[in-house]
């Protein structure tokens, strides 16, 4: 979800504070020139240095909001002599997902990506589900239509975080009694800065990032609403890694389905057979 403040880039004061805390990973000052003369002047990536927030205002669901992953790049596209179109932007894929909600001794619900879990694909697209393969089409991409006579200089940015709802009660039960005892989540992503010639389908990988979001929430369902949940380690997230050597993009990261459409919610009881609670939108 795009952030206006980040797209306009933080003030020097905010950047100074974050840099002092070691929260902005940057390759600023190391301009890199790629094929077609495309130049990447600066790439920045960070995860906000704040803990996940927990919201117990609902008697039906627990909500939590993780800190944002943010990435930004300054790119210079040289003059385009021909009548062709280039798109420069962010492509993201999920390479690992564990997302369990434990309900005491009764069992757990689990959001799963079957093809990824079974090793059929290396990663799954994390596109917005519309603008494949791009993460989005506002601040996340820039389109340059040729011919152009001078350099095109621009900043493209993206951000991502989790804001789900987890039922207090067992999701396959008609009871409204709170049974939730633990939430565990561990997801890994690869994010690429890419330039694509839409006329030739030529794709140039400009930068590769790795980042991970880990979460553990302990819940005591017997306590009053508003006093049940407690965030456990890690309180602060590991910062993203800007790779010195680019990685190729798996074909599955460029096509449908995206992670949101492919995921399935399972109920896995301690005894008995697993049950599909919410089927995938795309099989």
Coordinates of C-alpha atoms in Angstrom, one line a residue:
X1 CA 0.0 0.0 0.0
X2 CA 1.7 3.2 -1.1
X3 CA 2.7 5.8 1.4
X4 CA 2.6 9.5 0.3
X5 CA 5.2 10.5 2.8
X6 CA 7.6 7.8 1.6
X7 CA 7.0 8.5 -2.1
X8 CA 7.9 12.1 -1.5
X9 CA 10.9 10.9 0.5
X10 CA 11.4 11.7 4.2
X11 CA 12.9 15.0 5.3
X12 CA 16.6 15.2 5.9
X13 CA 15.9 15.1 9.6
X14 CA 13.9 11.9 9.5
X15 CA 16.5 10.3 7.2
X16 CA 19.3 11.3 9.6
X17 CA 17.5 9.7 12.5
X18 CA 16.8 6.5 10.6
X19 CA 20.4 6.3 9.3
X20 CA 21.7 6.8 12.8
X21 CA 19.6 3.8 13.9
X22 CA 20.9 1.7 11.1
X23 CA 17.5 1.3 9.6
X24 CA 18.0 2.5 6.0
X25 CA 20.0 0.2 3.8
X26 CA 21.4 2.2 0.9
X27 CA 23.7 2.0 -2.1
X28 CA 23.7 5.7 -2.6
X29 CA 26.7 7.2 -4.3
X30 CA 27.4 4.0 -6.2
X31 CA 25.7 4.6 -9.5
X32 CA 25.4 1.5 -11.7
X33 CA 25.0 1.6 -15.4
X34 CA 23.2 -1.3 -17.1
X35 CA 22.3 -2.3 -20.6
X36 CA 20.7 0.3 -22.8
X37 CA 22.5 2.9 -20.7
X38 CA 20.0 2.7 -17.8
X39 CA 21.6 4.2 -14.6
X40 CA 20.6 3.4 -11.0
X41 CA 21.9 6.3 -8.9
X42 CA 20.4 5.3 -5.5
X43 CA 18.5 2.4 -3.9
X44 CA 17.2 2.4 -0.4
X45 CA 15.3 -0.2 1.6
X46 CA 14.2 -0.4 5.2
X47 CA 11.6 -1.8 7.6
X48 CA 10.1 0.7 10.0
X49 CA 11.9 0.5 13.4
X50 CA 8.6 0.0 15.3
X51 CA 7.0 -3.1 16.8
X52 CA 3.9 -4.7 15.4
X53 CA 0.8 -3.1 16.9
X54 CA -2.1 -5.2 18.3
X55 CA -5.8 -4.2 18.2
X56 CA -8.3 -5.9 20.5
X57 CA -11.1 -3.5 19.9
X58 CA -13.3 -6.2 18.3
X59 CA -15.0 -9.0 20.2
X60 CA -14.9 -11.1 17.0
X61 CA -11.3 -10.8 15.7
X62 CA -7.9 -9.8 16.8
X63 CA -6.1 -7.5 14.4
X64 CA -2.5 -6.6 14.1
X65 CA -0.5 -4.3 11.9
X66 CA 3.2 -5.0 11.1
X67 CA 5.8 -2.3 10.4
X68 CA 6.2 -1.3 6.7
X69 CA 8.8 -2.6 4.4
X70 CA 9.8 0.3 2.1
X71 CA 12.0 0.5 -1.0
X72 CA 12.9 3.4 -3.2
X73 CA 15.2 3.9 -6.2
X74 CA 16.4 6.8 -8.3
X75 CA 16.8 5.9 -11.9
X76 CA 18.0 7.7 -15.0
X77 CA 16.7 6.5 -18.4
X78 CA 18.8 7.8 -21.4
X79 CA 17.1 9.2 -24.5
X80 CA 15.0 6.7 -26.3
X81 CA 15.6 7.1 -30.1
X82 CA 12.9 4.7 -31.2
X83 CA 9.1 4.6 -30.9
X84 CA 9.1 2.1 -28.0
X85 CA 7.9 2.0 -24.4
X86 CA 9.9 1.2 -21.3
X87 CA 8.5 0.4 -17.8
X88 CA 10.8 0.6 -14.8
X89 CA 9.4 -0.7 -11.5
X90 CA 9.2 -3.1 -8.6
X91 CA 8.4 -6.8 -8.9
X92 CA 7.9 -8.8 -5.7
X93 CA 7.5 -12.5 -4.9
X94 CA 7.0 -14.5 -1.8
X95 CA 9.5 -17.4 -1.4
X96 CA 8.4 -18.7 2.0
X97 CA 5.3 -18.5 4.1
X98 CA 4.3 -19.9 7.5
X99 CA 1.2 -18.4 9.0
X100 CA -0.4 -20.4 11.9
X101 CA -3.1 -19.4 14.4
X102 CA -3.2 -21.9 17.3
X103 CA -6.4 -22.6 19.3
X104 CA -5.1 -24.4 22.3
X105 CA -5.4 -28.2 22.2
X106 CA -8.2 -28.0 19.6
X107 CA -5.9 -27.4 16.6
X108 CA -4.8 -24.5 14.4
X109 CA -5.9 -22.6 11.3
X110 CA -3.2 -22.1 8.7
X111 CA -3.0 -19.8 5.6
X112 CA -1.1 -21.8 3.0
X113 CA 0.3 -21.6 -0.5
X114 CA 0.1 -25.2 -1.7
X115 CA 2.3 -25.0 -4.8
X116 CA 5.0 -23.1 -2.9
X117 CA 4.7 -25.4 0.1
X118 CA 5.0 -28.5 -2.0
X119 CA 8.0 -27.2 -3.9
X120 CA 6.3 -27.0 -7.3
X121 CA 7.4 -23.4 -7.6
X122 CA 10.3 -21.4 -6.3
X123 CA 8.3 -18.2 -5.5
X124 CA 4.8 -16.8 -6.1
X125 CA 3.9 -13.4 -7.5
X126 CA 3.1 -10.7 -4.9
X127 CA 1.6 -8.5 -7.6
X128 CA -1.5 -6.4 -6.8
X129 CA -3.5 -9.0 -8.8
X130 CA -4.1 -6.6 -11.7
X131 CA -0.9 -5.2 -13.0
X132 CA 1.2 -8.3 -13.5
X133 CA 4.0 -8.7 -12.9
X134 CA 4.3 -5.3 -11.2
X135 CA 3.7 -4.8 -7.5
X136 CA 1.5 -1.8 -8.3
X137 CA 1.0 0.8 -11.0
X138 CA 1.2 4.2 -9.1
X139 CA 4.5 5.0 -7.3
X140 CA 5.7 1.5 -8.0
X141 CA 6.3 2.0 -11.7
X142 CA 7.3 4.6 -14.2
X143 CA 6.5 4.4 -17.9
X144 CA 8.7 6.2 -20.5
X145 CA 7.3 6.4 -24.1
X146 CA 9.8 7.0 -26.9
X147 CA 11.2 8.7 -28.8
X148 CA 12.6 11.1 -26.2
X149 CA 15.4 13.6 -26.7
X150 CA 16.8 13.8 -23.1
X151 CA 17.4 11.8 -20.0
X152 CA 14.3 10.8 -17.9
X153 CA 15.1 10.9 -14.2
X154 CA 12.6 9.6 -11.7
X155 CA 12.1 8.0 -8.3
X156 CA 10.0 4.9 -7.9
X157 CA 8.9 3.5 -4.5
X158 CA 6.8 0.8 -2.9
X159 CA 5.9 -0.3 0.6
X160 CA 4.3 -3.4 2.1
X161 CA 3.0 -4.7 5.4
X162 CA 0.4 -7.1 6.9
X163 CA -2.9 -6.0 8.5
X164 CA -5.0 -9.2 8.9
X165 CA -7.8 -10.2 11.2
X166 CA -7.8 -13.5 13.2
X167 CA -10.9 -14.9 14.8
X168 CA -10.9 -15.3 18.6
X169 CA -13.0 -18.4 18.2
X170 CA -12.2 -21.6 16.3
X171 CA -13.0 -20.7 12.7
X172 CA -15.0 -23.9 12.0
X173 CA -17.0 -23.7 15.2
X174 CA -20.4 -22.0 15.7
X175 CA -19.2 -21.0 19.2
X176 CA -18.1 -17.4 19.8
X177 CA -16.0 -18.4 22.8
X178 CA -12.4 -17.2 22.5
X179 CA -9.9 -20.0 22.1
X180 CA -7.0 -18.3 20.3
X181 CA -3.7 -18.9 22.1
X182 CA -1.0 -18.0 19.6
X183 CA -0.2 -16.4 16.3
X184 CA 2.9 -17.2 14.4
X185 CA 4.0 -15.8 11.0
X186 CA 7.2 -16.0 9.0
X187 CA 7.4 -14.8 5.4
X188 CA 10.3 -14.1 3.1
X189 CA 10.2 -12.0 0.0
X190 CA 12.5 -11.1 -3.0
X191 CA 11.9 -7.7 -4.5
X192 CA 13.4 -6.8 -7.9
X193 CA 13.9 -3.4 -9.5
X194 CA 13.3 -4.1 -13.2
X195 CA 13.3 -2.3 -16.5
X196 CA 11.2 -3.8 -19.3
X197 CA 11.0 -2.9 -23.0
X198 CA 7.3 -3.6 -23.8
X199 CA 8.0 -3.7 -27.5
X200 CA 10.6 -6.5 -27.3
X201 CA 9.7 -7.9 -23.9
X202 CA 13.4 -7.5 -23.0
X203 CA 13.8 -7.4 -19.2
X204 CA 16.8 -6.0 -17.3
X205 CA 17.2 -6.7 -13.6
X206 CA 18.6 -3.5 -12.0
X207 CA 18.6 -4.5 -8.3
X208 CA 17.6 -7.4 -6.0
X209 CA 16.4 -7.1 -2.4
X210 CA 15.7 -9.7 0.2
X211 CA 13.5 -9.1 3.2
X212 CA 11.6 -11.1 5.9
X213 CA 8.8 -10.5 8.3
X214 CA 8.6 -12.5 11.5
X215 CA 5.8 -12.4 14.1
X216 CA 4.8 -14.2 17.3
X217 CA 1.8 -13.1 19.4
X218 CA 1.0 -15.0 22.6
X219 CA -2.7 -14.9 23.6
X220 CA -4.5 -15.7 26.8
X221 CA -8.2 -16.1 25.8
X222 CA -9.3 -16.2 29.4
X223 CA -8.3 -12.6 30.1
X224 CA -10.6 -9.6 29.4
X225 CA -10.8 -8.3 25.9
X226 CA -8.1 -5.7 25.5
X227 CA -5.7 -7.6 27.8
X228 CA -5.3 -10.9 26.0
X229 CA -2.5 -10.5 23.5
X230 CA 1.2 -9.9 24.0
X231 CA 3.9 -9.5 21.3
X232 CA 6.8 -11.8 21.6
X233 CA 10.3 -11.8 20.0
X234 CA 11.3 -10.6 17.5
X235 CA 10.1 -7.1 18.5
X236 CA 12.2 -5.4 15.8
X237 CA 12.5 -6.9 12.3
X238 CA 15.8 -7.7 10.5
X239 CA 16.5 -5.0 8.0
X240 CA 16.3 -5.8 4.2
X241 CA 19.4 -6.9 2.3
X242 CA 20.4 -5.1 -0.9
X243 CA 22.3 -7.8 -2.8
X244 CA 25.6 -7.0 -4.5
X245 CA 24.7 -9.6 -7.2
X246 CA 21.3 -9.7 -8.8
X247 CA 19.2 -12.9 -8.8
X248 CA 17.1 -14.1 -11.7
X249 CA 13.3 -13.8 -11.5
X250 CA 11.5 -17.2 -11.3
X251 CA 8.8 -17.5 -14.1
X252 CA 6.1 -18.1 -11.4
X253 CA 6.8 -14.6 -10.0
X254 CA 5.8 -13.0 -13.3
X255 CA 2.4 -14.6 -13.9
X256 CA -0.9 -15.4 -12.3
X257 CA -1.9 -16.3 -9.6
X258 CA -0.6 -13.9 -7.0
X259 CA -0.2 -14.9 -3.4
X260 CA -3.5 -13.4 -2.2
X261 CA -5.5 -15.3 -4.9
X262 CA -3.6 -18.6 -4.4
X263 CA -3.7 -18.9 -0.6
X264 CA -6.0 -21.2 1.2
X265 CA -7.2 -21.2 4.8
X266 CA -7.0 -24.7 6.4
X267 CA -8.3 -25.9 9.7
X268 CA -5.9 -28.5 11.1
X269 CA -7.4 -30.1 14.2
X270 CA -5.3 -32.0 16.7
X271 CA -7.4 -35.0 15.9
X272 CA -9.2 -35.7 12.7
X273 CA -8.8 -34.7 9.1
X274 CA -7.8 -31.2 7.8
X275 CA -10.6 -29.0 6.5
X276 CA -10.6 -26.3 3.9
X277 CA -12.1 -23.1 5.5
X278 CA -11.5 -20.7 2.7
X279 CA -10.6 -22.1 -0.8
X280 CA -8.1 -20.3 -3.1
X281 CA -9.6 -17.8 -5.5
X282 CA -7.4 -19.2 -8.2
X283 CA -6.4 -22.8 -8.4

